[in-house]
Amino acid sequence: MGPPPPPELVFTARRVEAAEARELGLVDQLVDEGRDREEALELASRMAANSPVGLRAAKRALRLGHGLDLRAGLEVEDAAWRSVAFSGDRAEGVAAFNEKRAPRWPGE
């Protein structure tokens, strides 16, 4: 989650070109025209291969930690870590790594 959009964009509904959106931190990456769907599906596939518990914790930490001071941000990060560290997904991830196989995430 990037920074919030500048108020001017919100209040005027001004459209921005891709390069400006990237410069403002509103998008993570730019892709060649015509490859947008393919790139989005590849990115989604890479994300979906990860632990659902870990992804939920990361999304929550990004959302809750945005704009916090360091101490509060570290507390959000620690809570996210604890929610994953003792999960079934963590145990499955370690087992899959040791057995050199793809994980079968239980999602808990």
C-alpha atoms as one frame of an Amber mdcrd trajectory, in Angstrom:
protein
   0.000   0.000   0.000   1.557   3.245  -1.120   1.033   6.712   0.180  -2.416
   8.216  -0.025  -3.101  10.137  -3.219  -2.468  13.874  -3.090  -5.610  15.760
  -2.014  -5.587  17.642  -5.322  -6.188  14.364  -7.167  -9.017  13.391  -4.845
 -10.746  16.779  -4.943 -10.435  17.365  -8.688 -10.644  13.758  -9.946  -7.785
  14.655 -12.286  -6.607  11.700 -14.340  -2.911  10.919 -14.287  -0.749   9.165
 -16.833   0.976   5.949 -15.800   4.406   7.559 -15.386   3.030  10.224 -13.037
   1.106   7.600 -11.063   4.374   5.684 -10.654   6.196   8.858  -9.598   3.490
   9.581  -6.996   3.764   6.067  -5.586   0.250   5.128  -6.682   1.426   2.104
  -8.692   4.249  -0.359  -8.056   5.282  -1.101 -11.604   4.580  -0.230 -15.204
   4.244  -2.853 -17.913   4.238  -2.685 -21.675   0.870  -2.006 -23.260  -0.747
  -5.229 -24.369   0.969  -7.234 -21.619  -1.017  -5.771 -18.731  -3.372  -8.710
 -18.288  -0.573 -11.262 -18.669   1.654  -9.423 -16.185  -1.214  -9.058 -13.696
  -2.003 -12.774 -13.883   1.682 -13.671 -13.431   1.914 -11.413 -10.378  -1.313
 -12.833  -8.934   0.009 -16.352  -9.480   3.247 -15.567  -7.626   1.269 -14.062
  -4.743  -1.196 -16.963  -4.620   1.674 -19.445  -4.274   2.437 -18.026  -0.828
   0.837 -18.826   2.506  -2.683 -17.387   2.842  -1.952 -16.740   6.527   1.237
 -14.882   5.656  -0.451 -12.842   2.933  -3.309 -11.841   5.237  -0.850 -10.847
   7.953   1.252  -8.819   5.509  -1.788  -7.019   4.099  -3.034  -6.232   7.591
   0.387  -4.967   8.721   0.689  -2.720   5.659  -2.793  -1.318   6.244  -2.459
  -0.809  10.007   1.177   0.285   9.982   0.881   2.975   7.335   1.777   6.349
   8.815   2.626   5.080  12.290   5.731   6.086  14.184   8.512   3.510  14.468
   7.491   2.114  17.853   3.859   1.589  16.874   4.888   0.233  13.473   7.153
  -2.337  15.101   4.272  -3.451  17.322   2.082  -3.965  14.241   4.888  -5.917
  12.582   5.412  -8.067  15.687   1.699  -8.895  15.879   1.766  -9.917  12.212
   4.818 -12.095  12.792   3.211 -13.812  15.806   0.055 -14.570  13.817   2.153
 -16.404  11.212   4.935 -17.902  13.353   2.637 -20.303  15.168   0.313 -21.112
  12.267  -0.240 -24.345  10.408   0.979 -22.572   7.286   4.378 -21.978   8.866
   4.694 -25.633   9.829   3.699 -26.669   6.294   6.171 -24.211   4.768   9.043
 -25.620   6.813   8.015 -29.203   6.028   7.684 -28.486   2.295  11.097 -26.814
   2.237  12.744 -29.724   4.044  11.038 -32.254   1.777  11.834 -30.196  -1.355
   8.207 -30.040  -2.489   5.591 -27.394  -3.127   3.653 -26.453   0.003   0.013
 -27.400   0.484  -1.125 -24.469   2.603  -3.822 -25.299   5.150  -4.665 -21.574
   5.399  -4.718 -21.596   9.178
